[in-house]
mmCIF file of C-alpha atoms in Angstrom:
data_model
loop_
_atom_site.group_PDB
_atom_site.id
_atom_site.type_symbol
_atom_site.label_atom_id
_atom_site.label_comp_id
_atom_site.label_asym_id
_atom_site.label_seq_id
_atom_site.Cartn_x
_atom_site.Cartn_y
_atom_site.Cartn_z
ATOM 1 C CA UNK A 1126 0.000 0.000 0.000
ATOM 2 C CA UNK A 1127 2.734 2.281 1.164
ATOM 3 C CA UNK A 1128 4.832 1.867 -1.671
ATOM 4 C CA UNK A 1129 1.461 2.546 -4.495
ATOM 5 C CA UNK A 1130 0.508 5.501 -2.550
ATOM 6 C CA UNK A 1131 4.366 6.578 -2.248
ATOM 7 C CA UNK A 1132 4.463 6.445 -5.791
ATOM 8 C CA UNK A 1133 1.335 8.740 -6.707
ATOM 9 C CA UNK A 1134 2.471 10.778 -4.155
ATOM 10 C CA UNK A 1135 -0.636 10.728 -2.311
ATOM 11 C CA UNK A 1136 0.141 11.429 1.365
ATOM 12 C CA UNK A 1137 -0.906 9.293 4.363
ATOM 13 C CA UNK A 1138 -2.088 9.811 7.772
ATOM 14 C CA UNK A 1139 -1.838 6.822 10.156
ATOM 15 C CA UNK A 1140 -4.248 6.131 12.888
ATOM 16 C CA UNK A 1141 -4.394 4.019 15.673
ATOM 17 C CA UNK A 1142 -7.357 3.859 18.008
ATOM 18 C CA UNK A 1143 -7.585 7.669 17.694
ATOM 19 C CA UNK A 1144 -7.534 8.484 21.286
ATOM 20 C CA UNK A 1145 -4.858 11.495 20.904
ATOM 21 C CA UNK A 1146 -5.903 14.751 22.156
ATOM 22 C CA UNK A 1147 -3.221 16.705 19.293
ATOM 23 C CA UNK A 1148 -5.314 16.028 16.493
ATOM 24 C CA UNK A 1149 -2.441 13.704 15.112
ATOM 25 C CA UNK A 1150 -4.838 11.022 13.578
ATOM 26 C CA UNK A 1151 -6.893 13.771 11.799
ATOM 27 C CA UNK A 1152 -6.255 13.637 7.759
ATOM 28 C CA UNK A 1153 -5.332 16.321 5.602
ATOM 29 C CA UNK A 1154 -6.708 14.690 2.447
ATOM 30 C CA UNK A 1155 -5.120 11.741 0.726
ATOM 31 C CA UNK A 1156 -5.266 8.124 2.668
ATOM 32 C CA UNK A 1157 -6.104 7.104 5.610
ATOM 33 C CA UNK A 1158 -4.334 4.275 7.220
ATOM 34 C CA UNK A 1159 -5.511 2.507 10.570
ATOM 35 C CA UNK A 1160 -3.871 -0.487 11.781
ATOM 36 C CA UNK A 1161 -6.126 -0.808 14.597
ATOM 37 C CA UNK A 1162 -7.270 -4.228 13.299
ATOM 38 C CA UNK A 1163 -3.190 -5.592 13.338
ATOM 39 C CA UNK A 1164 -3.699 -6.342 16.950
ATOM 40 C CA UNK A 1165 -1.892 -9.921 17.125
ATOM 41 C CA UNK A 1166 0.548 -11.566 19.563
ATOM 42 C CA UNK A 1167 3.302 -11.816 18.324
ATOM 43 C CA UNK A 1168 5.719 -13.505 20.429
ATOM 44 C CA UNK A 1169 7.620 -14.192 23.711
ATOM 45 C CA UNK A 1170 11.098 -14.039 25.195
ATOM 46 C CA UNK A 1171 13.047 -13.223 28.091
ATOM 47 C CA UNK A 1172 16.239 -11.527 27.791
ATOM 48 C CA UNK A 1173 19.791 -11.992 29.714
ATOM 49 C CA UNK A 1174 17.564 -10.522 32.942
ATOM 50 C CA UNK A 1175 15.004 -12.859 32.707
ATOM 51 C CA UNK A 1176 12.837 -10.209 31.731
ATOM 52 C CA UNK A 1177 9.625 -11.105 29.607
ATOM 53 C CA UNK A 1178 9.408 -9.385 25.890
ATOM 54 C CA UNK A 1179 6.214 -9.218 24.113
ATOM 55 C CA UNK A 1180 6.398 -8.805 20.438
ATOM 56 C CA UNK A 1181 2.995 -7.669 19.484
ATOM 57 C CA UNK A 1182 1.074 -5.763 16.652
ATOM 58 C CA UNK A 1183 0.460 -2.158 16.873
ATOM 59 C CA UNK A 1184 -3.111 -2.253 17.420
ATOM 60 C CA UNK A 1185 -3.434 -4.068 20.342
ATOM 61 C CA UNK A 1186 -4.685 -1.890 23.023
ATOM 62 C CA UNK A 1187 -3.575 -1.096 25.934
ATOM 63 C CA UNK A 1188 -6.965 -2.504 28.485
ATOM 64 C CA UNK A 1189 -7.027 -5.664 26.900
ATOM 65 C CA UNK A 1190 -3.560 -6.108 27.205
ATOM 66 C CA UNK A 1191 -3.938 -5.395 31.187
ATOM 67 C CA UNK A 1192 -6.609 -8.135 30.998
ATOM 68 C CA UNK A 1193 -4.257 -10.572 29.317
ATOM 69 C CA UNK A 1194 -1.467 -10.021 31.849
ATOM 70 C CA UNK A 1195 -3.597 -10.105 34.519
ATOM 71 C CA UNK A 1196 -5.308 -13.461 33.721
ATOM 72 C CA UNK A 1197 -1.966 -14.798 32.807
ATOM 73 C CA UNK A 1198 -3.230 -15.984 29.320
ATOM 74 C CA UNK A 1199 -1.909 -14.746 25.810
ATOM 75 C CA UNK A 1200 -3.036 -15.435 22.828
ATOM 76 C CA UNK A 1201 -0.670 -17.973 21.042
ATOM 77 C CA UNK A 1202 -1.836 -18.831 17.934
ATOM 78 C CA UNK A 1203 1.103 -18.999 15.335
ATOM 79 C CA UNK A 1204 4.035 -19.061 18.283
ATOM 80 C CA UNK A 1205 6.936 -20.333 17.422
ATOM 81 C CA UNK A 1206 8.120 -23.361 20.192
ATOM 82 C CA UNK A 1207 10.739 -20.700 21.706
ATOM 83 C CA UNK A 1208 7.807 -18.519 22.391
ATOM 84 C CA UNK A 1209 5.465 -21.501 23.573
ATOM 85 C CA UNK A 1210 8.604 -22.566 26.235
ATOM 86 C CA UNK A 1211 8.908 -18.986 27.132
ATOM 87 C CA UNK A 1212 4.943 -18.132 28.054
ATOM 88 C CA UNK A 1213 5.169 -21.286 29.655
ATOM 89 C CA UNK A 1214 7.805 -19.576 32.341
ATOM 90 C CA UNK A 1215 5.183 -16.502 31.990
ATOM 91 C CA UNK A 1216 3.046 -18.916 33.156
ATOM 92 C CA UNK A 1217 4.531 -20.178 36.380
ATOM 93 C CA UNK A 1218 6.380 -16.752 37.017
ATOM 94 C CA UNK A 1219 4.888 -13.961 39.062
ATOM 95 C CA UNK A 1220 2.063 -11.400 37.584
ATOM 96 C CA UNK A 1221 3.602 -9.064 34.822
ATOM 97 C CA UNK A 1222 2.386 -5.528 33.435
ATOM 98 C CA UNK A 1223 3.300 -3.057 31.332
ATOM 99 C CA UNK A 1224 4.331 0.145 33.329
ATOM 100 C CA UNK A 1225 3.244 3.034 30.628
ATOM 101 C CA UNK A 1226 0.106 4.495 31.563
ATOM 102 C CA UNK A 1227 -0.932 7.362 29.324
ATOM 103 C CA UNK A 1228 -4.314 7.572 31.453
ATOM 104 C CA UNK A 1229 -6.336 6.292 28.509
ATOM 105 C CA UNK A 1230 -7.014 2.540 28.851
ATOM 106 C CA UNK A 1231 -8.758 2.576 25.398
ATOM 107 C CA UNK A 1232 -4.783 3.353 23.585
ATOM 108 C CA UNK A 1233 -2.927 1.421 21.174
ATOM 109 C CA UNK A 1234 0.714 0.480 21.704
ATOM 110 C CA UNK A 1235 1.432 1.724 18.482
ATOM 111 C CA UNK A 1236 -0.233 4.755 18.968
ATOM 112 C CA UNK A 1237 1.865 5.102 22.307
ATOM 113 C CA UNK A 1238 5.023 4.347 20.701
ATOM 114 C CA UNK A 1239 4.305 6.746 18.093
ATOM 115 C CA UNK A 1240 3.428 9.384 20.682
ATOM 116 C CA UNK A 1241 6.279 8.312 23.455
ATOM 117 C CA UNK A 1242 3.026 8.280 25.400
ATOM 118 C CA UNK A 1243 3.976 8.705 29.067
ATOM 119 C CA UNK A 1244 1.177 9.776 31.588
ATOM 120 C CA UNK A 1245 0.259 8.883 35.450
ATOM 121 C CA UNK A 1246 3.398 6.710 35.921
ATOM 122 C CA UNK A 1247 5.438 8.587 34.130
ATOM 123 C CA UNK A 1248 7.614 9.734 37.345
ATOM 124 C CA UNK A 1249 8.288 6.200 38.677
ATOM 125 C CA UNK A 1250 8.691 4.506 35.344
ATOM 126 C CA UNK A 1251 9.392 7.042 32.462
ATOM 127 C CA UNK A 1252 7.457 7.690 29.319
ATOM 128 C CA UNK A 1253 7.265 4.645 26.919
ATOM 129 C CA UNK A 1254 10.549 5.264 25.037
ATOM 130 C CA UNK A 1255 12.538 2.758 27.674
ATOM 131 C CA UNK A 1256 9.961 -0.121 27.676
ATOM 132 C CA UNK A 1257 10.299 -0.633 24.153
ATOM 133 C CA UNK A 1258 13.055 -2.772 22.857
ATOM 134 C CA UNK A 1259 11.964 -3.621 19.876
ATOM 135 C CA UNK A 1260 10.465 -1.789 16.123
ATOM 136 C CA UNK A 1261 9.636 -2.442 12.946
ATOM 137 C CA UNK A 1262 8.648 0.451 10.524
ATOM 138 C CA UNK A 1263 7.595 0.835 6.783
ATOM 139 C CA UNK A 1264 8.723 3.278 5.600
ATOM 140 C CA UNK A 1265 7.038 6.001 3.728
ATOM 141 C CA UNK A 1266 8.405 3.815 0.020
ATOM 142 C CA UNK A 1267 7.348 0.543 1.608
ATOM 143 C CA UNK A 1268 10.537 -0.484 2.488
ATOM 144 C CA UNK A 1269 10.964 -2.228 6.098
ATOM 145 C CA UNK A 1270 12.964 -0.806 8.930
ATOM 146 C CA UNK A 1271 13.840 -3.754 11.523
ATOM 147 C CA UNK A 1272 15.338 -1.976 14.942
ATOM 148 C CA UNK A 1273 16.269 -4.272 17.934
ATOM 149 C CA UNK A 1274 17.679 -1.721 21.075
ATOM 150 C CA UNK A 1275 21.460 -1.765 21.705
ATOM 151 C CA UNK A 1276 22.183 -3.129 18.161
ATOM 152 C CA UNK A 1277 22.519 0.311 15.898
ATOM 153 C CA UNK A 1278 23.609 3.545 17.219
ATOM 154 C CA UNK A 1279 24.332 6.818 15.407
ATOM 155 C CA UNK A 1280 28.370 8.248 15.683
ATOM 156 C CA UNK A 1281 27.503 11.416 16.825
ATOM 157 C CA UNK A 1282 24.755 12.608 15.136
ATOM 158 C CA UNK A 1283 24.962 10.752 12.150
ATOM 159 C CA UNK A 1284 23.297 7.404 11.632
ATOM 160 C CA UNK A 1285 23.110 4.989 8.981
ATOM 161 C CA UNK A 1286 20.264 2.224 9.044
ATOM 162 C CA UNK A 1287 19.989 -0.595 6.266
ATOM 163 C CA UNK A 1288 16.740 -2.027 5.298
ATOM 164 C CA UNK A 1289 15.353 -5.147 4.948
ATOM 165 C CA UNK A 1290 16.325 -4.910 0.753
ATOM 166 C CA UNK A 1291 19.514 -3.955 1.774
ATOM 167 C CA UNK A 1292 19.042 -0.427 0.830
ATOM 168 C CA UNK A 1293 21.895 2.193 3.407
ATOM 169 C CA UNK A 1294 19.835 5.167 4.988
ATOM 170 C CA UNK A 1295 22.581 7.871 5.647
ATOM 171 C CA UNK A 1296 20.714 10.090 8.271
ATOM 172 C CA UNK A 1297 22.320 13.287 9.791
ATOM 173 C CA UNK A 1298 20.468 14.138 13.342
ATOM 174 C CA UNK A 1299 19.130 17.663 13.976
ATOM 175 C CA UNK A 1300 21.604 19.468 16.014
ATOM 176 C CA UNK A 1301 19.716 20.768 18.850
ATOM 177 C CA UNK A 1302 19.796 19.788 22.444
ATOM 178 C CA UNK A 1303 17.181 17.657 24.141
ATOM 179 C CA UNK A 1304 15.571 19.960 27.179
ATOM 180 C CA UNK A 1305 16.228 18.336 30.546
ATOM 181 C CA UNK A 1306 12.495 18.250 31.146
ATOM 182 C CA UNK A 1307 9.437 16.345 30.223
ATOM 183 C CA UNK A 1308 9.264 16.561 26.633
ATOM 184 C CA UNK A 1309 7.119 15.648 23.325
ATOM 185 C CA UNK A 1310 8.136 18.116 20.529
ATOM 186 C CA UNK A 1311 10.514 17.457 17.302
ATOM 187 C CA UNK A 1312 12.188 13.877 17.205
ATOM 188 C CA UNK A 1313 14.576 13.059 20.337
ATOM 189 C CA UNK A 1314 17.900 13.187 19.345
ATOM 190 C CA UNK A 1315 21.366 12.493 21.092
ATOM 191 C CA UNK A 1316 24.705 12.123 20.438
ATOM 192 C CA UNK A 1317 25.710 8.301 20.012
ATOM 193 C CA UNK A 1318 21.938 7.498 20.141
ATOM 194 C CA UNK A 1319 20.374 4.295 19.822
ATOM 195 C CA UNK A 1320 18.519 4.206 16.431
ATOM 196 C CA UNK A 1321 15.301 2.808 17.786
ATOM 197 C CA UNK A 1322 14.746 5.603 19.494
ATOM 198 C CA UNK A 1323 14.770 8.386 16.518
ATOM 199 C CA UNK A 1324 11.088 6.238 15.212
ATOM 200 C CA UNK A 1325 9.695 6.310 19.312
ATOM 201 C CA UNK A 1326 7.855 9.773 19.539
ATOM 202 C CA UNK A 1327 8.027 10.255 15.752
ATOM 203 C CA UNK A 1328 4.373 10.351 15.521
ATOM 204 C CA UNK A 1329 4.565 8.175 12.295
ATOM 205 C CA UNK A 1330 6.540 11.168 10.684
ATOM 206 C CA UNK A 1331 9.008 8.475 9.708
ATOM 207 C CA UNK A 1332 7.573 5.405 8.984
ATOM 208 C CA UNK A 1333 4.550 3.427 10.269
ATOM 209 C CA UNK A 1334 5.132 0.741 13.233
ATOM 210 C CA UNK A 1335 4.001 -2.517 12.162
ATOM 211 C CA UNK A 1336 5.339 -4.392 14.907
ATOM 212 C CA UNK A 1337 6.716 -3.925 18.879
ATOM 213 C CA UNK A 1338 8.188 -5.673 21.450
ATOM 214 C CA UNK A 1339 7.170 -4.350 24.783
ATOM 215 C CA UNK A 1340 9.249 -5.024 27.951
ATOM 216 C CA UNK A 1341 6.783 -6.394 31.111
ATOM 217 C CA UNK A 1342 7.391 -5.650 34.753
ATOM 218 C CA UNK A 1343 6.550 -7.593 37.800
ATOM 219 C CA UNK A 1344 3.519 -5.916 39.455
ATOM 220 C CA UNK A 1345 3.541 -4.762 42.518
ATOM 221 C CA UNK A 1346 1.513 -6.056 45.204
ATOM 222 C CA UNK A 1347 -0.126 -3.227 46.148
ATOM 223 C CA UNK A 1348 -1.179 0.537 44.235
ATOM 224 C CA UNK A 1349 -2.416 3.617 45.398
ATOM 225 C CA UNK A 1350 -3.206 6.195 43.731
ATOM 226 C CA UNK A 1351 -3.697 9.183 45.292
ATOM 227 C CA UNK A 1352 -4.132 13.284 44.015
ATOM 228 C CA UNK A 1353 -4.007 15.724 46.672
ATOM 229 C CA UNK A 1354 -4.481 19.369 47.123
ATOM 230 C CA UNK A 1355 -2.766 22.379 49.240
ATOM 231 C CA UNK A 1356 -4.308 25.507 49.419
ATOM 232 C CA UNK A 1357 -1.710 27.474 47.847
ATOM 233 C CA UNK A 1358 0.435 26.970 44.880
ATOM 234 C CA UNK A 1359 3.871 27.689 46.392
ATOM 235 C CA UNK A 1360 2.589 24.957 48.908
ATOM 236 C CA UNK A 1361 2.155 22.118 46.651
ATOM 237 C CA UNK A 1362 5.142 23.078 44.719
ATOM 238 C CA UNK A 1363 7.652 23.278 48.026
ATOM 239 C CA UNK A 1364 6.451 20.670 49.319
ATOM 240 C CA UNK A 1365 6.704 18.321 46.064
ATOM 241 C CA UNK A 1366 10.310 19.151 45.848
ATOM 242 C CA UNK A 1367 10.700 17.920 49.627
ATOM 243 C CA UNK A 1368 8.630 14.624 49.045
ATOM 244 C CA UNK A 1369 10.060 13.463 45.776
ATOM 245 C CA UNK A 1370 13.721 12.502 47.198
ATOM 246 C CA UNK A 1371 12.215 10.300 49.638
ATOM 247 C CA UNK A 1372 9.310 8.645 47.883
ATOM 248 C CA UNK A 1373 11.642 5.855 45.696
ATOM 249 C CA UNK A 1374 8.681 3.804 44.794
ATOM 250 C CA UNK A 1375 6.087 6.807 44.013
ATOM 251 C CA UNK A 1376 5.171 6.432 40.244
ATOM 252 C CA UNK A 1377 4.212 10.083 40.076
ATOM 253 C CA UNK A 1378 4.324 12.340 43.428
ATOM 254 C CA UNK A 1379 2.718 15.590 41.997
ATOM 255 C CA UNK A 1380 0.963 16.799 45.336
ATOM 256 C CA UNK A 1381 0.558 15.481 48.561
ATOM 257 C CA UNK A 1382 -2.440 16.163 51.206
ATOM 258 C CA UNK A 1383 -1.483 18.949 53.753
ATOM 259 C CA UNK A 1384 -3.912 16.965 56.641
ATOM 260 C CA UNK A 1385 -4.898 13.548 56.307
ATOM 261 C CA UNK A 1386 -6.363 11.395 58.390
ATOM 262 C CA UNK A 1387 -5.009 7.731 58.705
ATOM 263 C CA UNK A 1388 -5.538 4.914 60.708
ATOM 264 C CA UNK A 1389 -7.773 6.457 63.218
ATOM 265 C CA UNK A 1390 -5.500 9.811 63.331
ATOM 266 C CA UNK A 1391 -5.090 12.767 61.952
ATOM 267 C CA UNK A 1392 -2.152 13.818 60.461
ATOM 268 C CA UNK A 1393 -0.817 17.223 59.484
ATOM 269 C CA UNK A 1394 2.157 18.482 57.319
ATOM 270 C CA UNK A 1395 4.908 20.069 59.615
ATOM 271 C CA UNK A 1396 7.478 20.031 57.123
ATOM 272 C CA UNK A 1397 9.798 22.618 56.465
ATOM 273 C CA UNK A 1398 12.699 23.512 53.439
ATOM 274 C CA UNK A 1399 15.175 21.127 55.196
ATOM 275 C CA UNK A 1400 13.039 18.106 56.460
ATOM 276 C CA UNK A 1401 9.944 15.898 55.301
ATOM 277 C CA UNK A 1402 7.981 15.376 58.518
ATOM 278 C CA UNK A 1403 4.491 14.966 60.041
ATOM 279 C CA UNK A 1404 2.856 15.143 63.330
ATOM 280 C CA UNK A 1405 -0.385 13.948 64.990
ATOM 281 C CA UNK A 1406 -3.014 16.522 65.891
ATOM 282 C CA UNK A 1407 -5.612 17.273 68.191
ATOM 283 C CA UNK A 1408 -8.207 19.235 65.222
ATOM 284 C CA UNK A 1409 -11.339 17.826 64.502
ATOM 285 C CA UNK A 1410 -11.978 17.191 60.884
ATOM 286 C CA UNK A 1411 -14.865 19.365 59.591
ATOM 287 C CA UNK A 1412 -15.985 17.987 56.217
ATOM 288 C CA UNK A 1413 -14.197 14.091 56.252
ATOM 289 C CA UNK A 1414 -14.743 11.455 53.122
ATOM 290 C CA UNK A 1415 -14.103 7.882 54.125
ATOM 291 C CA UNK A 1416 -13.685 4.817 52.063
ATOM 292 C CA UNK A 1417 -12.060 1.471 52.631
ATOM 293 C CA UNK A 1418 -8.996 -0.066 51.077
ATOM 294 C CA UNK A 1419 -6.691 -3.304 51.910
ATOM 295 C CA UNK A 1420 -3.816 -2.575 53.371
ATOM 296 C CA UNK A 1421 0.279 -3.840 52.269
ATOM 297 C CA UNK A 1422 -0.368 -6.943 55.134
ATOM 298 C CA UNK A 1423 -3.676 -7.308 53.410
ATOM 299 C CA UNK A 1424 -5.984 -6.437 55.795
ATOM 300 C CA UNK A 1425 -8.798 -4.084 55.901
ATOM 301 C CA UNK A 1426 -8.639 -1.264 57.595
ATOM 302 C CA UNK A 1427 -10.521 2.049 56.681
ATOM 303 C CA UNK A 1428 -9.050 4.972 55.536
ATOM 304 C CA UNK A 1429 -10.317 8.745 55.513
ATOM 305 C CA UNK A 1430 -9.390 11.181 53.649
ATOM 306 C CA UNK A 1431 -9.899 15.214 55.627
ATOM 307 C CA UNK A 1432 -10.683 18.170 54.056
ATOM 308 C CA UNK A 1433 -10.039 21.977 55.574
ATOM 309 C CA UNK A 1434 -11.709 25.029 55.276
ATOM 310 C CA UNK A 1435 -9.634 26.719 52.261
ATOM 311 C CA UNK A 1436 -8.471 23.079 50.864
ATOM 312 C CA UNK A 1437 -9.045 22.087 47.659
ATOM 313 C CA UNK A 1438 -10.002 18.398 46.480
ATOM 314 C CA UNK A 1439 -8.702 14.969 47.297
ATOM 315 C CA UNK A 1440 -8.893 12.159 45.442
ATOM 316 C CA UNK A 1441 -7.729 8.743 46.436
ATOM 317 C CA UNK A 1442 -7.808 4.800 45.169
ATOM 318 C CA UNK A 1443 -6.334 1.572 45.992
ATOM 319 C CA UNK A 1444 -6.118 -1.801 44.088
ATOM 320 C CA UNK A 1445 -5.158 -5.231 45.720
ATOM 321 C CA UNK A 1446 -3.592 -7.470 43.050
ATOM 322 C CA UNK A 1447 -2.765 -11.182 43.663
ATOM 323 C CA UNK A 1448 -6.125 -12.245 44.334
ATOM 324 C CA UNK A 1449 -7.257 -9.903 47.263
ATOM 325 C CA UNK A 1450 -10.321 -7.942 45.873
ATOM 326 C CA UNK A 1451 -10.261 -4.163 46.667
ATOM 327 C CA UNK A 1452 -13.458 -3.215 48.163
ATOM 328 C CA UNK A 1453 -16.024 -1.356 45.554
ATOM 329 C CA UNK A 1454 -17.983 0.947 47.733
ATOM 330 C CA UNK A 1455 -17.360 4.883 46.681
ATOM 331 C CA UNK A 1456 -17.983 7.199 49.614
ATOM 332 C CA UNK A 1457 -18.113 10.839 49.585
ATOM 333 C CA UNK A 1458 -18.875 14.511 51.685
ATOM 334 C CA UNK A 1459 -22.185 14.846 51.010
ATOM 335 C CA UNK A 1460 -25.300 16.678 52.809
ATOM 336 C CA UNK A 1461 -24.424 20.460 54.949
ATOM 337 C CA UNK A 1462 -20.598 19.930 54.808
ATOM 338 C CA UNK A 1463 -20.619 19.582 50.939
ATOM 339 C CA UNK A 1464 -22.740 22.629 51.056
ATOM 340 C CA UNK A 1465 -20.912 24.237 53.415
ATOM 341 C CA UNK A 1466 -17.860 23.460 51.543
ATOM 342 C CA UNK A 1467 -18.664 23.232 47.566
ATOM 343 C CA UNK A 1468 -14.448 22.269 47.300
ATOM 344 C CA UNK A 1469 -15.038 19.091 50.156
ATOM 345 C CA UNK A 1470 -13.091 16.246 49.580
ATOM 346 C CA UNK A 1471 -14.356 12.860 47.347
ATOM 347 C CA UNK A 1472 -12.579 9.796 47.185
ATOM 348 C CA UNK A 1473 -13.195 7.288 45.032
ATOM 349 C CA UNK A 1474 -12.361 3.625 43.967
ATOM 350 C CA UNK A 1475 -10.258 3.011 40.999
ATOM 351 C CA UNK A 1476 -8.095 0.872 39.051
ATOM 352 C CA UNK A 1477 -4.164 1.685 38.730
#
């Protein structure tokens, strides 16, 4: 198709499950071309680190892959044996997932390696640039691109790529400099950079992904999720500087409640530029949402979340994995104290 089209000169817009909010799968005239129905397994390996690879097609999305992981059952049709003996140690090993969460369940993997989707987890685990290890693109003449990580890297910023007709790509890299910062705009470049990861963020720019390998994670036993509120700005950015050093296994620590009330106590924020700390106080909570969650030992205990005159919102969830069912009840302020209080806290069951 690409190589027709590339030939009449017609240009082409690739879509995925068209969940982007930058209007990226939005055509300009000329053809459209959606590879949400290439949504095969592919494959399975583990590398040197015994860590699980998925090869899959780019328009497998990302929910049902949760639900896959989660049941511990992929679809093998077509496997090779070396994939077979691998999801067989899948099998028997602990719970996987995949750590990129661009906070839209309904995604494609291609789309999100198009995009270098990152997203809720982004602090703990990155965007998805790191967790892929494996591309391959057609390229805008229908040509193939195959890119394994750690196998082709650019000498400064020049890189040359063969393809699979044995054709040379001599590439010369922009010349800027990559902000230190969060970042989606122009193609990432480095010096020395691995090739794989000029295509990742590309938005199908430079060829269209036709196939990934995705590396899995073991979960972790136990998520929360939580989005808290100070009443000031300057507060909630102070005191995210001071939190972030010591929360190692936070995925993404934006804000952090300035009272909370946990296991029967309240807590409030005493923290100051040189030390993270907290104290128990004597207040009485005036407008209080409580819900229930299951605790790291797994057992219940109930948790509230506090809300202060001149507070904003908090929003809280927990998930159990492994088997230990987080409870589904949603609780919030409700009656004179949401009146009194229009910004009162709600917190609310979801799924990390």
């Amino acid at each position: 198709i690409l190589e027709t089209l590339h030939a009449e000169r017609v240009p082409v817009t690739v879509q995925g499950a068209r969940t982007g909010l930058a209007a990226g799968a939005v055509p300009h005239g000329g053809h459209i071309l959606n590879t949400s129905r290439m949504n095969r397994y592919l494959g399975l390996r583990r590398d040197e680190q015994s860590q699980f690879l998925l090869r899959v097609e780019p328009g497998v999305v990302l929910s049902e892959l949760r639900k896959q992981l989660s049941k511990k059952v992929l679809p093998t049709a077509g496997w090779d044996q070396a994939s077979l003996e691998a999801y067989e140690e899948f099998q028997d090993s602990p719970e996987q997932f995949f750590p990129t969460d661009p906070t839209e369940a309904s995604a494609c993997l291609g789309g999100m390696a198009a995009c270098n989707a990152s997203g809720a987890r982004s602090y703990a685990y990155g965007p998805m640039r790191p967790h892929i290890t494996g591309l391959h693109v057609a390229l805008a003449d229908g040509d193939l691109l195959e890119l394994q990580r750690g196998e082709a890297f650019a000498q400064g910023r020049h890189l040359s790529l063969v393809t699979a007709e044995g054709r040379t790509l001599e590439l010369d890299l922009p010349g800027y400099t990559m902000p230190e910062t969060k970042n989606a705009s122009g193609y990432f470049v480095a010096d020395d950079m691995d090739a794989i990861d000029l295509f990742i963020g590309a938005c199908g720019t430079l060829g269209v992904i036709t196939e990934l390998e995705i590396a899995l994670q073991a979960a972790p036993a136990v998520v929360w999720g939580v989005s808290c509120f100070f009443d000031s700005e300057d507060k909630a950015v102070s005191f995210t500087d001071s939190v972030r050093p010591v929360l190692s296994h936070a995925a993404a620590p934006d804000k952090a409640a300035q009272i909370a009330k946990l296991d029967g106590y309240v807590w409030e924020d005493t923290s100051n530029d040189n030390k993270l700390s907290f104290r128990r106080s004597t207040k009485r909570p005036r407008y209080v949402s409580t819900w229930s969650s299951i605790a790291m030992t797994r057992r219940r205990r109930p948790r509230s979340c506090t809300t202060w005159d001149g507070c904003w919102s908090l929003r809280a969830a927990a998930t159990m994995r492994h088997g230990s069912p987080a409870t589904k009840s949603i609780a919030s302020a409700s009656g004179s104290s949401a009146t009194r209080c229009p910004r009162a806290s709600t917190c609310s069951l979801t799924s990390v």
